[in-house]
Each structure stands twice: as structure tokens, then as C-alpha cells.
Coordinates of C-alpha atoms in Angstrom, one line a residue:
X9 CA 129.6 79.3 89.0
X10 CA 128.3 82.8 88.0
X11 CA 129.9 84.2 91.6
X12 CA 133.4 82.9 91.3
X13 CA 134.1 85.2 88.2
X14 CA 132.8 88.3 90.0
X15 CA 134.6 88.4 93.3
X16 CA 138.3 88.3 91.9
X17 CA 137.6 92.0 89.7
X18 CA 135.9 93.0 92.8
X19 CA 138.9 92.5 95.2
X20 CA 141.4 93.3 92.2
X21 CA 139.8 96.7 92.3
X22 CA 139.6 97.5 95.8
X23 CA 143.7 96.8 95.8
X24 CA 144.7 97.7 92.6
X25 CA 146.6 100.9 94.5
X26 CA 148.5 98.4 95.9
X27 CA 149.1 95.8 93.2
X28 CA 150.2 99.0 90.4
X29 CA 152.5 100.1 92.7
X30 CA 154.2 97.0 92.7
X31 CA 154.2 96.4 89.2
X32 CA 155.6 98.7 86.0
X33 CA 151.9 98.8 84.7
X34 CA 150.8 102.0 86.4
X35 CA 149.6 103.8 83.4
X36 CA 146.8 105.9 83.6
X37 CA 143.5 103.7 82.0
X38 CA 142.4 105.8 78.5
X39 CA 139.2 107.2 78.4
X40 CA 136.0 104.6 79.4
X41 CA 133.8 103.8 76.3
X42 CA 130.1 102.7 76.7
X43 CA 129.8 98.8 75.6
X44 CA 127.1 97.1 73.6
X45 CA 124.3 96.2 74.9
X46 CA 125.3 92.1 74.9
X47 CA 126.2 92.7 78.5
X48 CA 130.2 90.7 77.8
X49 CA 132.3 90.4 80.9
X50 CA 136.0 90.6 81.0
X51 CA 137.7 87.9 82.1
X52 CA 139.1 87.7 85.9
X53 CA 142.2 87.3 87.1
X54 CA 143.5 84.0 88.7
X55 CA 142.8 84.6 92.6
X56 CA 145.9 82.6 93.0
X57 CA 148.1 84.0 91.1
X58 CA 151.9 85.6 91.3
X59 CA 152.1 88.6 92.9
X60 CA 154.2 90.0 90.2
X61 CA 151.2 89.0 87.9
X62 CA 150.4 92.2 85.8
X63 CA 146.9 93.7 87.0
X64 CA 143.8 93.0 85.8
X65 CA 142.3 95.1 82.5
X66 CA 139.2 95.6 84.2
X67 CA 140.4 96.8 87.8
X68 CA 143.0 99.1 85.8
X69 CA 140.0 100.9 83.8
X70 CA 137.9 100.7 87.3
X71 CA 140.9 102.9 89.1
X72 CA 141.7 104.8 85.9
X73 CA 138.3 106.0 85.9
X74 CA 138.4 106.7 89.8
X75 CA 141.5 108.5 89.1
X76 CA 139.5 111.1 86.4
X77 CA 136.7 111.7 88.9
X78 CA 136.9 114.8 91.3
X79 CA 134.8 114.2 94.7
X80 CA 131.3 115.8 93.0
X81 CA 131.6 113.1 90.1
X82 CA 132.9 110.1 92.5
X83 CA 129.7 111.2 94.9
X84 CA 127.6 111.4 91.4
X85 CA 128.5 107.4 90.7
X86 CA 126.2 106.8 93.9
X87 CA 122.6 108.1 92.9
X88 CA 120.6 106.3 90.4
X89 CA 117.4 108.2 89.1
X90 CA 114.3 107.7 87.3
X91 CA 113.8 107.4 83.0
X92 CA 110.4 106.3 81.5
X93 CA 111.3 103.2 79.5
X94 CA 110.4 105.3 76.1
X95 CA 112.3 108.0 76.2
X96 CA 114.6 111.1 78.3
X97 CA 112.9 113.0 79.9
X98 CA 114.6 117.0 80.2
X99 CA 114.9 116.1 84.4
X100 CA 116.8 112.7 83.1
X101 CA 119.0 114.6 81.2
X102 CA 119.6 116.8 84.0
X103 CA 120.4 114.1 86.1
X104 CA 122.8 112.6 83.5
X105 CA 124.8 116.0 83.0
X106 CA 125.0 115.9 87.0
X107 CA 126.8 112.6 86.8
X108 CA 124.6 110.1 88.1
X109 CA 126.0 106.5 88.0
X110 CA 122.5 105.1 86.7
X111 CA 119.4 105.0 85.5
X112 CA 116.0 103.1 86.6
X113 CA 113.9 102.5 83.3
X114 CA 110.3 103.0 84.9
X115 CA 106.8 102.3 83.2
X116 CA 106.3 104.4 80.1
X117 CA 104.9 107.8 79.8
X118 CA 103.2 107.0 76.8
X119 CA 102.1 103.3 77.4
X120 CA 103.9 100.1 77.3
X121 CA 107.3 100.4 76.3
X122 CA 108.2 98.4 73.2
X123 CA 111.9 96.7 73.0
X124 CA 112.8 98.9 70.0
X125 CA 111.8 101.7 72.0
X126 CA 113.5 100.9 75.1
X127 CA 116.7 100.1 72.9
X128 CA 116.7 103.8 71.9
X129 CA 116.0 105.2 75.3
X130 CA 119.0 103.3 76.7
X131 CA 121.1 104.0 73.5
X132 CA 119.8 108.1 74.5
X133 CA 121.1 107.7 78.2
X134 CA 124.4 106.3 77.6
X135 CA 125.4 109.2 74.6
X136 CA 124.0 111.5 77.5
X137 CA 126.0 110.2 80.7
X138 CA 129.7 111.7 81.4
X139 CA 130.5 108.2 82.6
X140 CA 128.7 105.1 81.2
X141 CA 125.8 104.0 83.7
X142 CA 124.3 101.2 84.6
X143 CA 120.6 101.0 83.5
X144 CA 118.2 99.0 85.5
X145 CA 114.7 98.1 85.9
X146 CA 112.2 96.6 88.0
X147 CA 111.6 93.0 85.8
X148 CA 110.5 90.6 88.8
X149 CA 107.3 89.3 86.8
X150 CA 103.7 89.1 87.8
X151 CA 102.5 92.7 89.1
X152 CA 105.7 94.1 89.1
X153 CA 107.3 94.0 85.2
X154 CA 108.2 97.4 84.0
X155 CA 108.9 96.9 80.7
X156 CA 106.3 94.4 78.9
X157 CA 105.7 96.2 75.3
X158 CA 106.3 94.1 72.4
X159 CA 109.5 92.1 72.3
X160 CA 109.6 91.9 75.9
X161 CA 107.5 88.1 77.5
X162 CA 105.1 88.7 79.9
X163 CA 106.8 87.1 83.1
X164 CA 104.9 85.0 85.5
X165 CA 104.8 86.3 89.1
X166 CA 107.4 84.6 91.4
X167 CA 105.1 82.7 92.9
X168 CA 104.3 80.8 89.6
X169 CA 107.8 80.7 88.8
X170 CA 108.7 79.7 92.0
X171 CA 106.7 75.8 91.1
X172 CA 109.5 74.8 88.5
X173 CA 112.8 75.8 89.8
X174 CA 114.6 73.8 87.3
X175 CA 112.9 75.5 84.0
X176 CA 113.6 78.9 86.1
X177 CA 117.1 79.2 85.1
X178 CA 116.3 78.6 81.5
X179 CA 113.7 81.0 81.9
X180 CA 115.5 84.0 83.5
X181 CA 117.8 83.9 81.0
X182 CA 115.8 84.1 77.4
X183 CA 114.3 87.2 79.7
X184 CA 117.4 88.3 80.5
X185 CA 118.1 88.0 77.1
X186 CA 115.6 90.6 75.7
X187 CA 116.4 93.2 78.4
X188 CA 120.1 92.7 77.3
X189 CA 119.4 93.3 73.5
X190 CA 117.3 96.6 74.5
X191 CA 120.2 98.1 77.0
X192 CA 119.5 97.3 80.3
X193 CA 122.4 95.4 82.5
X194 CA 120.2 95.1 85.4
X195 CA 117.5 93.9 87.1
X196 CA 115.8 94.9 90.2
X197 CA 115.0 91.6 90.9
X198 CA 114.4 88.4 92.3
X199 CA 112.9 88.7 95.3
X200 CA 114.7 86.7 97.9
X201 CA 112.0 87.7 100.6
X202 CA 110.6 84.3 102.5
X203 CA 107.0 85.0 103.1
X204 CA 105.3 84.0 107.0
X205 CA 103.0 81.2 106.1
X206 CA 100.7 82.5 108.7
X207 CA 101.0 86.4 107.1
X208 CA 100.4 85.3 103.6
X209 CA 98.3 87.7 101.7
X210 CA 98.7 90.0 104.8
X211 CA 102.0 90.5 104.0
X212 CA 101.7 93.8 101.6
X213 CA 104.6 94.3 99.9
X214 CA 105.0 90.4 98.7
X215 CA 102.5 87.9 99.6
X216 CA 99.5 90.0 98.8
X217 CA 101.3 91.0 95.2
X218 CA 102.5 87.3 94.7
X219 CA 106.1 88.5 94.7
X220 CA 108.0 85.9 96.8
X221 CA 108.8 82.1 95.8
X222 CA 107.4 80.7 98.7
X223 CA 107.7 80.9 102.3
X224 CA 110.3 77.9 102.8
X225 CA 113.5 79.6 103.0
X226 CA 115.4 76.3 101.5
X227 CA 113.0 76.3 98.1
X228 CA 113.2 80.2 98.1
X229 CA 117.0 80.3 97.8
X230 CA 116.7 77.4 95.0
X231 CA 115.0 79.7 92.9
X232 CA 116.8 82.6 93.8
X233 CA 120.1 80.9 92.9
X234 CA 118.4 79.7 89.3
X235 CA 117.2 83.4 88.7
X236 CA 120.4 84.9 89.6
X237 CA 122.2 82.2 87.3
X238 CA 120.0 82.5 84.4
X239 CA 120.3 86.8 84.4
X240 CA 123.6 86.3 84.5
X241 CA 124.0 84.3 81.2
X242 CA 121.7 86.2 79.9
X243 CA 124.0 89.0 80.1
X244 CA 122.3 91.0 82.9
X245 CA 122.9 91.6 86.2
X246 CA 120.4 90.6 89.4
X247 CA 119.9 92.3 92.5
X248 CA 118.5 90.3 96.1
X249 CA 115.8 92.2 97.4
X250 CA 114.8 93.3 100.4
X251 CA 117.5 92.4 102.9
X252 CA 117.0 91.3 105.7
X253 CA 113.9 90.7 104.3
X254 CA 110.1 91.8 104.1
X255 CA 108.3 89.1 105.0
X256 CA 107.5 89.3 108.0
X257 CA 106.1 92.6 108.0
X258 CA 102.3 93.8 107.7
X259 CA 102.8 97.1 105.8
X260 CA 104.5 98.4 102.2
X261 CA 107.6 100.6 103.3
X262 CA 106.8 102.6 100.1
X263 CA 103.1 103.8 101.2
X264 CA 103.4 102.9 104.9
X265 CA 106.4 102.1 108.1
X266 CA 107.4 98.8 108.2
X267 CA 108.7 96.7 111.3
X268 CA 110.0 93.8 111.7
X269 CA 109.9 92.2 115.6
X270 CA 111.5 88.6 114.8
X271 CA 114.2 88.5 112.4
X272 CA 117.6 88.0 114.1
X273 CA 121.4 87.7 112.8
X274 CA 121.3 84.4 112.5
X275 CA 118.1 83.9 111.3
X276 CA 117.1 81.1 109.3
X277 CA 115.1 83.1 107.1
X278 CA 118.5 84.5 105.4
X279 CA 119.1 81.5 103.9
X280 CA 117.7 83.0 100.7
X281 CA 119.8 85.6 100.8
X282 CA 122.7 83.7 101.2
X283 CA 122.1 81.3 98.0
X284 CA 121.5 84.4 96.0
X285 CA 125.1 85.6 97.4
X286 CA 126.9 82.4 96.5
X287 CA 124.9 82.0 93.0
X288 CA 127.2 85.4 92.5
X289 CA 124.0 88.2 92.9
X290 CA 126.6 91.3 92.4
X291 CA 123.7 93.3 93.9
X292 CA 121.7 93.5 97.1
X293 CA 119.0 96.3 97.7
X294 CA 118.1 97.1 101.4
X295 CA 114.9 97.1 103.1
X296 CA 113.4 100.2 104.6
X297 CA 112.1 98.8 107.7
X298 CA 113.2 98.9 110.6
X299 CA 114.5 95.4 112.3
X300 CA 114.1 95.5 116.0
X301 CA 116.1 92.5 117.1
X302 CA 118.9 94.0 114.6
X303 CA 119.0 97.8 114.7
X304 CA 115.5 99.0 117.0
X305 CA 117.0 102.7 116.4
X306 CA 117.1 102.7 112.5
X307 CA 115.8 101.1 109.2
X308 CA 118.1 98.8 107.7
X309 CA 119.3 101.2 104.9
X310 CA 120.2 103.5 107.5
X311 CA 121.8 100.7 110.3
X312 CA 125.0 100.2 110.0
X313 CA 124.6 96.6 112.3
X314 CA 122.5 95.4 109.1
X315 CA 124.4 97.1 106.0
X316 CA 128.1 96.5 107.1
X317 CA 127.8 94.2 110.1
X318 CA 125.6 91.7 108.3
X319 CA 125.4 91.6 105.5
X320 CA 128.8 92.8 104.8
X321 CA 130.2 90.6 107.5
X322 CA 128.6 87.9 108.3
X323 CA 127.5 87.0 104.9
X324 CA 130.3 87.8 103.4
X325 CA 128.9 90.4 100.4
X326 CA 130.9 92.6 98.7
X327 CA 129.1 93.6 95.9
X328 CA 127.2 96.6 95.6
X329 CA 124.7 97.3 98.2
X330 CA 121.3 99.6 97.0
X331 CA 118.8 100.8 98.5
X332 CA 115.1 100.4 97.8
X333 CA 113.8 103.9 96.2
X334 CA 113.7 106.4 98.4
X335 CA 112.6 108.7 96.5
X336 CA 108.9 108.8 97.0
X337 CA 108.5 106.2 99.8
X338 CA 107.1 106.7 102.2
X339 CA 108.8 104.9 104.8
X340 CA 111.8 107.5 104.7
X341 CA 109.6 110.7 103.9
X342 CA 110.8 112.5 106.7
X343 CA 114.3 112.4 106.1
X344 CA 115.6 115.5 104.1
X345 CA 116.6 113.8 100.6
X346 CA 120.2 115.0 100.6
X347 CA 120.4 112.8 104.3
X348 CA 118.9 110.1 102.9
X349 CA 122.2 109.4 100.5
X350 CA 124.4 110.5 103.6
X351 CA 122.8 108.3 105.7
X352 CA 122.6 105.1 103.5
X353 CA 126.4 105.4 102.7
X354 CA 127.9 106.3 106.1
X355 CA 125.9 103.0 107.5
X356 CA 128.1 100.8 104.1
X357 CA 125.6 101.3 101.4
X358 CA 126.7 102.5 97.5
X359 CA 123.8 103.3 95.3
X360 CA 121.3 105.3 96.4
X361 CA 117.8 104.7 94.5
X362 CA 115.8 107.7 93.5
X363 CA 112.8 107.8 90.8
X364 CA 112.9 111.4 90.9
X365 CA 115.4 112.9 89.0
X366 CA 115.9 116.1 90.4
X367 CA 116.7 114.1 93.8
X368 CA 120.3 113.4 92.3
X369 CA 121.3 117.2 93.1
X370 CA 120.1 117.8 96.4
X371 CA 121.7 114.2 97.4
X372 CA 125.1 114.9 95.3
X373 CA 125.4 118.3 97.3
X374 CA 125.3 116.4 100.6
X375 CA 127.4 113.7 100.1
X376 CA 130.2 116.2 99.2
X377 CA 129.5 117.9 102.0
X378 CA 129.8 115.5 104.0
X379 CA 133.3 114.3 102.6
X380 CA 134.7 117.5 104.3
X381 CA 135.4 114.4 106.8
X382 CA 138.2 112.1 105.5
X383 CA 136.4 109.3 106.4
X384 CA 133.6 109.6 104.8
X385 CA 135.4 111.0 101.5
X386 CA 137.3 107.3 101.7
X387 CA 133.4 106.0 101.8
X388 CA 132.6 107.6 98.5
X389 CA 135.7 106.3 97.0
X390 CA 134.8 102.5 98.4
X391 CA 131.1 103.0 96.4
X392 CA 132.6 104.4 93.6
X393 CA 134.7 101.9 93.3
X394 CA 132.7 98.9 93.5
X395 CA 129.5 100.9 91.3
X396 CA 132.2 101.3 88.7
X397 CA 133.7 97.7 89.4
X398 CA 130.4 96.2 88.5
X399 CA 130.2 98.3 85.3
X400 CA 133.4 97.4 84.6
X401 CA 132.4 93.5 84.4
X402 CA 129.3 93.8 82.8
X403 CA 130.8 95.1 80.3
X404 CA 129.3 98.6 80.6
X405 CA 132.7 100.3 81.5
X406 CA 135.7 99.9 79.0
X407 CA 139.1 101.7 78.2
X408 CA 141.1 101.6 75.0
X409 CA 144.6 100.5 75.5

């Protein structure tokens, strides 16, 4: 299954200190090279293998890289910023020379976004970027499809898609396909949110757009699992949105605040989330509500009992964790920008998600700022490590021998 060949590179890199040191392969990885835009993994290492076993090619260009990268470029690998689809913009390029580990491909400047001109925009951003980046885009279907110029299909909602789970996995793929061919390696999508039946269209940010599979947790995490599976062998990358879920609230964190007064831990409603996780999703974005019988005291990208304690722990991810923009929602307006990246990553979070491009310097500046403390200079190098990681398998990230 998709997940079993993405945990192994995951844990190799988190340990490959450990493993080089007891091996006579400790050579510094050469310098990363962008890939092409097919989206090829590298193969994984056998997770049972000798401990004398050399380490894996991927994990040695993932700490090779680290290695290169003083704290301002390791803190740079955590922002993501805003592109129109068809073409860099002078604040992209800004945002590029300042490091940033990715780029969102939002709705064109100039209209819809055809794939030829999407190929040249990603083809722009990687001869741009000091380190190859990750180039995502919202792609869910229905209301929400950034890119839909020629050469992309015009994707159903979720809702639709959500009636034939078993074509979805052939479906998500020939999509993933196209967004593959035009350099993007991933997508800000499915929705794993499980809509209250008795909210329905109430519920703003995904019943009323027809965003969500359904509101039966079960069915929802079918067609999560097919979407996730069919991206994947498509050659692009999924991401679970919102954790712990949106649901069950009234409002749109991204024009309004957001609370949640029912979900729980153990909630049965994270079953979506947790077929997503085990279909291999290498990507989870947070919600921006707040989730009172979790966290009363902060949103869930700033709570570290949601980020680390459970999702982290009691479901077991260890992908990267992202969080919903917070660049112009409002739902986090009235933290300073720079805190909303320190905030996010001392509660476990990676990559912070900002449209606005000219966020990535205010929010670089305070993460290195904050890495005056040893502990949270060791929580840059975790996100680093696991943004670059998931470059690294994608096939994004490569060193020459």
C-alpha cells in the first residue's frame, strides 16, 4: 500500500545521524538537483533490515541537505507562499530568494491557467528556489479547483465523487496525472472532514460548498483512502484536511472564528482521518478552530494536545503536518504573522501556509529568533527534516553521487 513505502525514508531520515555514524558511508550528499515533473519516488529501505545495512540514498540526500542549511535556510524550508498558476510574480521571487520550502499555485492573475502555462510557472519556480520546493495547490474539485485551464478536467465536487468510491481511485489518479505533467507534487486535498447530518448546508466551510464525501465517517474514509491512493500513483502527493475536522462547526475559519463543542480524542468522527493516514497521506493540514473538549485555550494549529498529542500520538502520523493558510484568514488575524509560524511549530507543526508572499520574511525572522532556545532550534531541524524528507521521495529532492 501507498503508506508502507513512505514511513521507512521517513524514520531513515529522522535517524540517519545515528545509522552514518555506524556505517563508513558518511559522505557528505552532493549538491540537490530539481527532478522532473513525473513525480518518481526512490525506493525505501527494508524496515527490517541489518543494522550494518548501508543508508538509504534518499535519507543521505535528506541530511546532506540539512547539513548545507544554516538556521535562516532550515527555518526558510517551513513557509510556503503564494504563485498565480501562470506565472512569478516579483513578491514570489522574493519569497524564493528568501528560501521558502514551497509554493501554493493559486487562481490565475490573468484567467484560468492552462497546463502549458502552469508547466512553465512551476518550471520558473524551481530555476528560482535555492533548494527545490514543493509546489502545491488547492485541486479538491467542485468549488474549490485552482487550476482548471485547458489540459486540466474539470473535477466533480467531493460530494459527487464521494457516490462511486471504487471509480475514485481511478479518477484521482488520471487528475493527478495532469497536475504531475504541469509540476505540481501536491495537492491540498481531499477533504477528510465528516459533515453533521443535522448541520448540512449550515456547515460553511464544507457542506454548504459540497466539499466533504458525506457525513458517515466509515464511507468518508473509503473515499479518502481511494483519493489518497490514486494521487499517489499519479505521482502526486495528498494532504488530509482539516484535522480534527470542520464539520461540526457553523462558520468559515478563513472569513469568521470557528468552534468546535463536541469533538473529543477518541472521537468517532476521526475515522476519516485515520484511513487517509494508513492509505499513506504524507500530509495533514490543521484546522484553525478551536476544539473545546481538546484544547478550549487554543486553535488546533496552535494546541499542542491536537498537533503532537493527537495526531502525532495517538494516530500515529509522522508525516508533515501544515497548516491551513494563515495568511489572510481570518480566524488567526490577530496573531502578529511572524507568531503565527512560531506558534504553529512550537505546538509540532512543519509548514506554515501563507498566500502572501511577503509573509515568508516576517515569519523566517521569527522563527530564528526563536531558535535562540535550543529546543526550539532542534524543532526547526525536526520540520526541515521531514519537509525535505517528503521532497526527497517525491522525487523533488535529488543528489548526484
Amino acid at each position: 500500500m501507498p503508506g508502507a513505502r513512505r514511513r521507512p525514508v521517513l524514520a531513515a531520515a529522522a535517524t540517519l545521524a545515528t545509522a552514518l555514524a555506524l556505517t563508513a558511508c558518511g559522505q557528505q550528499a552532493s549538491a540537490p538537483e530539481p527532478a522532473a515533473a513525473s513525480g518518481g519516488r526512490s525506493a525505501a529501505p527494508s524496515a527490517t533490515g541489518a543494522a550494518a545495512a548501508p543508508p538509504d540514498p534518499a535519507a543521505s540526500c535528506v541530511q546532506g541537505t540539512l547539513d548545507r542549511l544554516d538556521t535562516r535556510q532550515r527555518a526558510a524550508q517551513l513557509v510556503m507562499a503564494g504563485v498565480p498558476a501562470d506565472g512569478l510574480t516579483a513578491g514570489g521571487r522574493e519569497a524564493l530568494a528568501a528560501g521558502a520550502g514551497g509554493v501554493i499555485l493559486t487562481d490565475a492573475a490573468g484567467g484560468e491557467a492552462s497546463a502549458a502555462q502552469v508547466a512553465a510557472t512551476t518550471a520558473e519556480v524551481q530555476e528560482a528556489a535555492t533548494v527545490p520546493v514543493t509546489i502545491a495547490t488547492d485541486q479538491e474539485g467542485g468549488k474549490v479547483q485552482d487550476l482548471k485551464g485547458a489540459g486540466f478536467t474539470r473535477i466533480p465536487s467531493a460530494s459527487v465523487q464521494g457516490r462511486d468510491v471504487a471509480g475514485l481511485r481511478s479518477d484521482a489518479e488520471g487528475w493527478a496525472r495532469e497536475m504531475a505533467e504541469a509540476g505540481v507534487t501536491l495537492d491540498l486535498a481531499p477533504v477528510a472532514d465528516v459533515v453533521d447530518p443535522a448541520l448540512g448546508d449550515a456547515n460553511e466551510p464544507v457542506g454548504a460548498l459540497d466539499r466533504g464525501f458525506g457525513t458517515d465517517p466509515a464511507r468518508v474514509g473509503r473515499a479518502v483512502a481511494a483519493f489518497v491512493e490514486g494521487m499517489d500513483a499519479g505521482g502526486v502527493d495528498s494532504t488530509l484536511k482539516h484535522f480534527p475536522g470542520l464539520g461540526r462547526v457553523r462558520e468559515n475559519t478563513d472569513f469568521a472564528d470557528a468552534a468546535d463543542t463536541r469533538t473529543t480524542v477518541d472521537d468517532p468522527g476521526l475515522a476519516s482521518f485515520r484511513a487517509g493516514i494508513e492509505a499513506g497521506a504524507p500530509v495533514v493540514m490543521m484546522s484553525s478552530a478551536v476544539y473545546a473538549r481538546i484544547d478550549p485555550d487554543e486553535r488546533a494549529l496552535f494546541s499542542r494536545p491536537v498537533v503532537t498529542d493527537l495526531l502525532r500520538g495517538l494516530l500515529g502520523f509522522d508525516g508533515v503536518v501544515t497548516t491551513d493558510d494563515v495568511g489572510a484568514a481570518r480566524a488567526v488575524a490577530d496573531v502578529p504573522v511572524g507568531q503565527r509560524a512560531v506558534r504553529f511549530v512550537a505546538a509540532g507543526g512543519d509548514q506554515v501556509l501563507t498566500i502572501e508572499p511577503g509573509d515568508v520574511g516576517p515569519m523566517v525572522e521569527a522563527l530564528v529568533d526563536e531558535a535562540a532556545d535550543p529546543a526550539f532550534a532542534a524543532r526547526i531541524d525536526e520540520s526541515a527534516r521531514r519537509i525535505l524528507a517528503l521532497k526527497a521521495e517525491r522525487g523533488v529532492l535529488r543528489c548526484t553521487p
